Tab-separated table of C-alpha atoms in Angstrom:
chain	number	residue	atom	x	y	z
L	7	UNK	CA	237.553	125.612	-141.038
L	8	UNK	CA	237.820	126.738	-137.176
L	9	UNK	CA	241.004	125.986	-135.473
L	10	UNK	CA	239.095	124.359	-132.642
L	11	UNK	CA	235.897	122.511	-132.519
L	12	UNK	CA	234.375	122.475	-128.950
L	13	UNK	CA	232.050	119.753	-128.078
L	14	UNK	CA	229.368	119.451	-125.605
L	15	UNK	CA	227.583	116.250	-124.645
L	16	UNK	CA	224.061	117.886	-123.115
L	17	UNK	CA	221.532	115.795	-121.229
L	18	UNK	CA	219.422	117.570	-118.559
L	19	UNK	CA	221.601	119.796	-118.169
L	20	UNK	CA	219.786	123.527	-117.621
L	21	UNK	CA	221.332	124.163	-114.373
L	22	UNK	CA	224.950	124.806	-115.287
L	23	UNK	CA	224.856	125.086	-119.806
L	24	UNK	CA	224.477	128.975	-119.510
L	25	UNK	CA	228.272	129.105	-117.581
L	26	UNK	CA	229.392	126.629	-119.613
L	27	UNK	CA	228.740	127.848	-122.940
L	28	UNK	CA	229.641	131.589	-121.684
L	29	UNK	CA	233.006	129.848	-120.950
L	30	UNK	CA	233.638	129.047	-124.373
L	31	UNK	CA	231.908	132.564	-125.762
L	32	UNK	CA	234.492	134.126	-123.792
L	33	UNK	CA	237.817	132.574	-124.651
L	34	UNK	CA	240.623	135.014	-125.767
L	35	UNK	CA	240.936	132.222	-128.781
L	36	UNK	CA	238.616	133.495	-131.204
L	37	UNK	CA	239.029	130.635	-133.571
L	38	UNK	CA	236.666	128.193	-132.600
L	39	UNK	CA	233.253	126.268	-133.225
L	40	UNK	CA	230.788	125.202	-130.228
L	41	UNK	CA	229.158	122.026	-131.099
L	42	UNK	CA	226.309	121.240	-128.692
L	43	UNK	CA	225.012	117.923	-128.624
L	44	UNK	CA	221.347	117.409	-127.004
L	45	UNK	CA	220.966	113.966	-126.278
L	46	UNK	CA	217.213	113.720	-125.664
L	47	UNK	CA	216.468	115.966	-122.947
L	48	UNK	CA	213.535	116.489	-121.377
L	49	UNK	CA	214.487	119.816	-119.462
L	50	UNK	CA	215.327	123.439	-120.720
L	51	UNK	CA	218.022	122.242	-122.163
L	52	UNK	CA	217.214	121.623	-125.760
L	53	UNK	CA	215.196	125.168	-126.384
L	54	UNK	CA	218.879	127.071	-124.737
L	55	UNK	CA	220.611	124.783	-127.172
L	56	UNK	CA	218.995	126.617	-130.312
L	57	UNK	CA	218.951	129.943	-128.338
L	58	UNK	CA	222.763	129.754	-127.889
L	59	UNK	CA	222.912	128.895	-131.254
L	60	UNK	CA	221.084	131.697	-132.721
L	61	UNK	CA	223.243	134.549	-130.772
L	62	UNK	CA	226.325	133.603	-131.584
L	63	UNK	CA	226.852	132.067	-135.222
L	64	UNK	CA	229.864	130.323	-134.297
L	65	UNK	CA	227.342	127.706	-132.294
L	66	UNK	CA	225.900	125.124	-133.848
L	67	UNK	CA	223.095	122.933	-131.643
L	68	UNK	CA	222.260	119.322	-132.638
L	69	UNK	CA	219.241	117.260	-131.365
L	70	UNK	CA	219.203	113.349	-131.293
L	71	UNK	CA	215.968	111.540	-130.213
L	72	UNK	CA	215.991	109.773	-127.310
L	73	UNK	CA	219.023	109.442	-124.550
L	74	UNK	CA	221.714	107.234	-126.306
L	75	UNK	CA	224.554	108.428	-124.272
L	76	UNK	CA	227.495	110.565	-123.863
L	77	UNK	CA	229.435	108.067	-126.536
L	78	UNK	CA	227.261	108.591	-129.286
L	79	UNK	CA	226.793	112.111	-128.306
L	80	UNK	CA	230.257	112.858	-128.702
L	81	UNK	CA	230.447	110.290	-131.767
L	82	UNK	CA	227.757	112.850	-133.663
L	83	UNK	CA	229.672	115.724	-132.599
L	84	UNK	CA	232.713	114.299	-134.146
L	85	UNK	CA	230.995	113.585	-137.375
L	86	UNK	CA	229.681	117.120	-137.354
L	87	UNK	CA	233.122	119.247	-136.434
L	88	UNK	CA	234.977	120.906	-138.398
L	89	UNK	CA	237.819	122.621	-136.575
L	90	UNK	CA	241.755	120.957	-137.047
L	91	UNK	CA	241.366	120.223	-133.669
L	92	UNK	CA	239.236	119.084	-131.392
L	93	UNK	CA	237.982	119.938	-127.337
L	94	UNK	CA	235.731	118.434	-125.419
L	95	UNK	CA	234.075	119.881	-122.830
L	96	UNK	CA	231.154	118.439	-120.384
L	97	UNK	CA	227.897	120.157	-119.420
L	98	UNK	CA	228.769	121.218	-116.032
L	99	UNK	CA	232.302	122.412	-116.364
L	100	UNK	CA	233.993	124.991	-117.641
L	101	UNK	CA	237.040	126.345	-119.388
L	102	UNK	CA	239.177	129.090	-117.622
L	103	UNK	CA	239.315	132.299	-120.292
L	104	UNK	CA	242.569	131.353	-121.920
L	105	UNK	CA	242.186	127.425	-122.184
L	106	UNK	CA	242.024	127.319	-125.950
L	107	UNK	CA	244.416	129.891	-126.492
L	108	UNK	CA	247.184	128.137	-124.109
L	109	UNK	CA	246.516	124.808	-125.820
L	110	UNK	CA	246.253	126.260	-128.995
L	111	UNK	CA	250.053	127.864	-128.841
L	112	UNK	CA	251.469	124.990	-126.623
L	113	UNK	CA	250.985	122.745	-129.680
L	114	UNK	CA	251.662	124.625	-132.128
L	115	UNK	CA	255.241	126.160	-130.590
L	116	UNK	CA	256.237	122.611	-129.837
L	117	UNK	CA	255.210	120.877	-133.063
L	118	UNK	CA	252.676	118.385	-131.334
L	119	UNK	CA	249.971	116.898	-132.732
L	120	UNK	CA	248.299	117.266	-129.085
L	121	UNK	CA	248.434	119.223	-125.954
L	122	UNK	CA	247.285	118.827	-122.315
L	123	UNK	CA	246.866	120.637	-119.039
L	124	UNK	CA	246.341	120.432	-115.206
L	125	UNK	CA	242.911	121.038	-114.529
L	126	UNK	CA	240.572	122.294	-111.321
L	127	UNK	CA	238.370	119.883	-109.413
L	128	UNK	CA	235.780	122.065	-108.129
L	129	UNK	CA	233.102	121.197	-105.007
L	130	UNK	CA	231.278	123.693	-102.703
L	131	UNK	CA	234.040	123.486	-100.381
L	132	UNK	CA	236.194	125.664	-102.952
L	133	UNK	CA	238.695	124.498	-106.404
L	134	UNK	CA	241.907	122.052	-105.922
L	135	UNK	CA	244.489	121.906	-108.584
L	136	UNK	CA	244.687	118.218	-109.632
L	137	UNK	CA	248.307	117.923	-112.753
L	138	UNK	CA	247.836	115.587	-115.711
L	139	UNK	CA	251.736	115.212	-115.875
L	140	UNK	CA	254.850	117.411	-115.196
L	141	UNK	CA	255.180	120.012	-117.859
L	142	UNK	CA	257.053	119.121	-121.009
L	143	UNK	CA	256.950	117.749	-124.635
L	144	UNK	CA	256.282	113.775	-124.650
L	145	UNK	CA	257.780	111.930	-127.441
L	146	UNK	CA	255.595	109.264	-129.071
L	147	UNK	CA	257.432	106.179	-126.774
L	148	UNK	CA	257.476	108.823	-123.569
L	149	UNK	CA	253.319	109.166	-124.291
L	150	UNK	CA	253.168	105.095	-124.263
L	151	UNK	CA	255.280	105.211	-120.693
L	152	UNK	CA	253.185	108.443	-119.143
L	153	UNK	CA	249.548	107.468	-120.550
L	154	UNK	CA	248.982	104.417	-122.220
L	155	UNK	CA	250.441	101.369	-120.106
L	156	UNK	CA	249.507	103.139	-116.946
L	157	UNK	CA	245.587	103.158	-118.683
L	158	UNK	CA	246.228	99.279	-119.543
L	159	UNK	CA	247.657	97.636	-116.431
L	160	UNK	CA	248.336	100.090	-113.528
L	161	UNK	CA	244.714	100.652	-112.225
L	162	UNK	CA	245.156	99.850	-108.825
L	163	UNK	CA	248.027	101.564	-107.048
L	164	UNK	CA	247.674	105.543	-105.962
L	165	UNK	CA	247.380	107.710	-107.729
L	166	UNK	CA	245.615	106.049	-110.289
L	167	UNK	CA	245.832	107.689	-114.364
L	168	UNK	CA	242.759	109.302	-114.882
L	169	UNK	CA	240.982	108.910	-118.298
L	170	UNK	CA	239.723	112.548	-118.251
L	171	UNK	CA	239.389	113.259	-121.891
L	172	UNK	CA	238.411	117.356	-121.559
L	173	UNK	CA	242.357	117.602	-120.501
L	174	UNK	CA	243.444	117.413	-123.871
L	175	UNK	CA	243.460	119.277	-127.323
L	176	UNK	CA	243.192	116.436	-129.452
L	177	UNK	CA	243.960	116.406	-133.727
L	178	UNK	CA	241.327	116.091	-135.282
L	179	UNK	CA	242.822	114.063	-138.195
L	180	UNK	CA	244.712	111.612	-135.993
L	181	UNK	CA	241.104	111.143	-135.027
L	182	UNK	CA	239.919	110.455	-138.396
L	183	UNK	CA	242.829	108.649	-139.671
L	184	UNK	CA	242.022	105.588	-136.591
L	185	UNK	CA	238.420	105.737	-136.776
L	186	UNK	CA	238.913	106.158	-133.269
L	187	UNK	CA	235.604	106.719	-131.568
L	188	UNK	CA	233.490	106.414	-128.445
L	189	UNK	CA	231.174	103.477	-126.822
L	190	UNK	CA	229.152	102.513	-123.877
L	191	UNK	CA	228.526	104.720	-121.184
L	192	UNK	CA	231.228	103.970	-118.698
L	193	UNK	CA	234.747	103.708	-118.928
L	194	UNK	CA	234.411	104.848	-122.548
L	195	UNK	CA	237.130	108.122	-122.291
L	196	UNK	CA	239.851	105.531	-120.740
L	197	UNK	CA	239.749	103.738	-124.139
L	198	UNK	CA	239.368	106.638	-126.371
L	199	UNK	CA	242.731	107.701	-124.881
L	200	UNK	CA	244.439	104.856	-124.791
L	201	UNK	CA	243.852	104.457	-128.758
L	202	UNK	CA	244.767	107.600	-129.397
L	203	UNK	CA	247.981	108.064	-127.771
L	204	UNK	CA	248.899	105.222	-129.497
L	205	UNK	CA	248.754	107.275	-133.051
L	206	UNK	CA	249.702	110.302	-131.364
L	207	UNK	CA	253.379	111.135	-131.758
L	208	UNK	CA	254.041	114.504	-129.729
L	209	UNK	CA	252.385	115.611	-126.715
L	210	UNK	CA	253.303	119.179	-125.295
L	211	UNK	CA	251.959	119.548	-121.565
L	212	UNK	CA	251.309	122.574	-118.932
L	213	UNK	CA	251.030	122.180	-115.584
L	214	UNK	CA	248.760	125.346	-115.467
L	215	UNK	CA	245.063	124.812	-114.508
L	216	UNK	CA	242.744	125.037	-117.559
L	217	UNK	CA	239.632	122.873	-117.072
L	218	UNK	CA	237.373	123.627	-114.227
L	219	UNK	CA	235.826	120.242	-113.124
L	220	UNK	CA	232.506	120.375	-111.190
L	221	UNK	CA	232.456	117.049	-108.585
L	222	UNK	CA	229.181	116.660	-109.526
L	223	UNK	CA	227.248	114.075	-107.162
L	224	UNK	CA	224.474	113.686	-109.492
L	225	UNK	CA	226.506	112.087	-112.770
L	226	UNK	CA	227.214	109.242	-113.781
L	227	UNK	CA	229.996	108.189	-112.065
L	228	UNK	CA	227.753	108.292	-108.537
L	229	UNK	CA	224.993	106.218	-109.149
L	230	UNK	CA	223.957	102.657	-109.290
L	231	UNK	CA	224.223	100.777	-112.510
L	232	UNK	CA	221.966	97.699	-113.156
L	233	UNK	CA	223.917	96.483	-116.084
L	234	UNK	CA	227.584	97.440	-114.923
L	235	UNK	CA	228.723	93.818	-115.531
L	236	UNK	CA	227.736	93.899	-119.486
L	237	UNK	CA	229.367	97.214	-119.484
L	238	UNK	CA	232.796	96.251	-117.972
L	239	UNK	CA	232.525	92.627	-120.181
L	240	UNK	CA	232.098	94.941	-123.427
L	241	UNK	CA	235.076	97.316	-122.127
L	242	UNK	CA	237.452	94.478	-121.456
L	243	UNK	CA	236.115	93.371	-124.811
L	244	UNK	CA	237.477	96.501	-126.385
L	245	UNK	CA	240.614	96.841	-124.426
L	246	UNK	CA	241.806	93.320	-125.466
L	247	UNK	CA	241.341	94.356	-129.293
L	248	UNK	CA	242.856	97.564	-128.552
L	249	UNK	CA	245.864	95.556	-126.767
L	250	UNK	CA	246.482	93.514	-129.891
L	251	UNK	CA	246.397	96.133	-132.526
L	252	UNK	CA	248.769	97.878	-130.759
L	253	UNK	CA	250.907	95.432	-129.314
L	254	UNK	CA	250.825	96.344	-125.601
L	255	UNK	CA	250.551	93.277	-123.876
L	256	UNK	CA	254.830	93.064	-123.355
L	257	UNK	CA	254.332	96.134	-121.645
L	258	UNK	CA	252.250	94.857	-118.659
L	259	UNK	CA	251.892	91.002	-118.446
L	260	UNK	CA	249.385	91.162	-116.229
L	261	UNK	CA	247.344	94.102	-117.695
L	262	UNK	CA	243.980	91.786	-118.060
L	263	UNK	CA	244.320	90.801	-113.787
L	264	UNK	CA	244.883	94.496	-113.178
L	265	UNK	CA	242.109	95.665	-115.309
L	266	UNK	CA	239.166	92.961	-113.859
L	267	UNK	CA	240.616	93.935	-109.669
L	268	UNK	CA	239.833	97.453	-110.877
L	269	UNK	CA	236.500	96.337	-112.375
L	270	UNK	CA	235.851	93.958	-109.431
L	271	UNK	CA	236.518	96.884	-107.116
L	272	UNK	CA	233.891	99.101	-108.862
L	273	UNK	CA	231.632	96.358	-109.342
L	274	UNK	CA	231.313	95.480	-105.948
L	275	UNK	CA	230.834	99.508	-104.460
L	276	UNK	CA	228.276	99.490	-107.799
L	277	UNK	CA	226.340	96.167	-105.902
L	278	UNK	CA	226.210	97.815	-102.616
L	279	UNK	CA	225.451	101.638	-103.875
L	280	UNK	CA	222.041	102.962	-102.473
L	281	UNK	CA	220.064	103.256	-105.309
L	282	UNK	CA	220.447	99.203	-105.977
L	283	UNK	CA	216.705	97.721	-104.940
L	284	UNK	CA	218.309	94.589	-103.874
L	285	UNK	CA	217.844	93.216	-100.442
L	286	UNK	CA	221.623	93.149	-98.329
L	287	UNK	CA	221.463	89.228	-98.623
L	288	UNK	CA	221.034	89.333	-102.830
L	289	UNK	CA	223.734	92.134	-102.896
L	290	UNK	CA	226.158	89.779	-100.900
L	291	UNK	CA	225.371	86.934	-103.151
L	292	UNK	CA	225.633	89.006	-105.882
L	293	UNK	CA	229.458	89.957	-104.989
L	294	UNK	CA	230.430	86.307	-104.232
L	295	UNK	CA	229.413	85.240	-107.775
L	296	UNK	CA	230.672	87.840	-109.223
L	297	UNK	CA	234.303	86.781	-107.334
L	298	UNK	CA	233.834	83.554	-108.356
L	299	UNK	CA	233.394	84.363	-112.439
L	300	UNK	CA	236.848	82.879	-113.976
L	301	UNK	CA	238.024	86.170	-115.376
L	302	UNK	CA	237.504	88.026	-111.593
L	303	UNK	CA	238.985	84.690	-110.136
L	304	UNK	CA	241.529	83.831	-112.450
L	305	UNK	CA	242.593	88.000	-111.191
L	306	UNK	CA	242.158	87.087	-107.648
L	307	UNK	CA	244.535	84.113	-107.495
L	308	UNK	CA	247.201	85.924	-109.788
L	309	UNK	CA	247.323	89.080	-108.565
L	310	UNK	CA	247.681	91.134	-104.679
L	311	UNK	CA	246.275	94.523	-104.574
L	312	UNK	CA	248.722	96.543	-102.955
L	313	UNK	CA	248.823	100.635	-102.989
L	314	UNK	CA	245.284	101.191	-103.069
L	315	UNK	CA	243.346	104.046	-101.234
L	316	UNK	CA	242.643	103.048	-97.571
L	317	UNK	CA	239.370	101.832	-97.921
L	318	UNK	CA	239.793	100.138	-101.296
L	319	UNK	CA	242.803	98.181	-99.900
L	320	UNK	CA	240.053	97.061	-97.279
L	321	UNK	CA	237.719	95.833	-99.637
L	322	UNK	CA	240.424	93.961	-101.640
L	323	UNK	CA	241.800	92.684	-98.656
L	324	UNK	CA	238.352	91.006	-97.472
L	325	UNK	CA	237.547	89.982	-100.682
L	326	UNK	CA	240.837	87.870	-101.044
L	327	UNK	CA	240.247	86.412	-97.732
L	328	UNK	CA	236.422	85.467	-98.314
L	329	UNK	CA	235.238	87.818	-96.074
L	330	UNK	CA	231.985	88.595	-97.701
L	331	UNK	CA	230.186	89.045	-94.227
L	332	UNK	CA	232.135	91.900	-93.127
L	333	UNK	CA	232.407	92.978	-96.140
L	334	UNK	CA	228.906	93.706	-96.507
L	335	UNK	CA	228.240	94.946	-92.845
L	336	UNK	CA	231.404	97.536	-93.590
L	337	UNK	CA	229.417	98.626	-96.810
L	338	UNK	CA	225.955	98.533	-95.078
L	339	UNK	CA	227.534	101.176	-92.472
L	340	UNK	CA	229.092	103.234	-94.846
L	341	UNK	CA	225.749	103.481	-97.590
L	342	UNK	CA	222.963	103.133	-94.581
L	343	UNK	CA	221.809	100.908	-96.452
């Protein structure tokens, strides 16, 4: 059994696996597995897979037909790891040469069952530091305060909790012991961790930089999503089952209003992103129904936005005065659409 199981979701991804998997190959923490997970590529990618994996025996490449998605990417290399504990770690980013090692000792002098770090957000105009939380050990009622309400109902005011799973070095039987797994293809890691800190009992944290993040244009995150309204439904779905096993709703009252502004607020930069073939008319007609749905309303009515970045106070300021017009000319400048 490894101490560590790293695992890579891979989907077109020939550019940048080389650096990433080098990253790993290089780690002054020797005990560790590299799972990586094609899902369905088309490029290089699966053929350096099985050439990684026949170098170094300590990687093991998997191939699933078809693109399902990063969830059941990461779901398969779940199934397959082995290690106590478990990394993940994205195509396109890397791990600075003493990541595992850090983690690995931060937990394990502390007596967590989990450990985190800062991490780098890296662009062409050079690396930032970005902290996941001041450095210490997190009891299990500390972890609910620090990551799990602030992932149910605090979505809106700066700075927002990121649900950047690759922070963390996660047990791999807490993960086993839930069932806890992944689903959909946005907004999936925010649930993954809130479920999980909620079974975790000891978090031991470093402010030290360990994950270099590539702002990648090109992923996910960036482009237009035709069925971003099923996806959201389904995640609010989940969160509300996740909210009563647990018993978080005390916590934040108003968790479901904060969650749908956040999802409104995405929604409506998804409806006026470039890549939607819409006309500017259906895209504003689009948004006003989608304000008018009872959850979004019901959020709307309840709840007033306040803290946000400058422009997304804008939007939610327009959107709670029915300003749809300007709305869409301000978003029509800003895309050229």
């Amino acid at each position: 059994m490894p101490g560590i199981s790293v695992i890579v979701p891979v989907y077109q991804a020939e550019k940048f696996l080389a650096q990433c998997v080098e990253s790993v190959t290089r780690q002054t923490f020797a005990d560790w597995e590299l799972l990586l997970i094609d899902d369905g590529c088309t490029d290089a990618s699966p053929a350096l897979c099985d050439r990684f994996a026949e170098a170094d025996g300590r990687i093991r490449a998997f191939h699933q037909p078809g693109n399902r998605g990063v969830s059941e990417a990461r779901n398969l290399g779940l199934d397959k790891a082995g290690g106590e504990c478990i990394a993940f770690l994205d195509a396109d980013d890397q791990l600075e040469p003493q990541t595992l090692e850090e983690l690995w000792n931060l937990r394990a002098q502390s007596g967590a069952d989990t450990a985190g770090c800062a991490h780098w957000n890296v662009s062409d105009a050079g690396a930032s530091p970005e902290q996941l939380l001041p450095a210490g050990v997190y009891d299990r009622e500390s972890i609910r305060e620090a990551i799990v309400y602030p992932l149910l109902g605090d979505r809106l005011r700066a700075p927002v909790f990121n649900g950047f799973i690759w922070r963390f070095l996660f047990s791999a039987q807490i993960l086993r012991d839930a069932q806890i797994r992944f689903e959909g293809a946005y907004l999936e890691d925010e649930i993954f961790l809130m479920e999980y800190f909620c079974n975790a009992g000891k978090l031991a944290v470093t402010e030290e930089p360990l994950y270099r993040y590539l702002l990648n244009l090109n992923s996910a995150t960036h482009k237009y999503m035709k069925d971003f309204q099923q996806v959201f439904d389904r995640f609010m779905e989940r969160k509300t089952a996740v909210v009563q096993r647990y018993g978080l709703a005390e916590a934040r009252p108003l968790w479901r209003e904060n969650s749908n502004w956040a999802g409104l607020l995405i929604a409506i930069g998804n409806e006026y992103a470039r890549g939607n073939p819409a006309s500017i008319r259906q895209r504003q007609a689009a948004v006003e129904t989608l304000c008018q749905r009872p959850d979004m309303a019901d959020a709307i009515a309840k709840l007033r936005p306040e803290g946000l970045g400058k422009n997304k106070q804008m939007v939610a300021n327009l959107v709670r005065g029915k300003h749809f017009f300007i709305l869409t000319q301000l978003y029509r400048l800003k895309n050229r659409i």
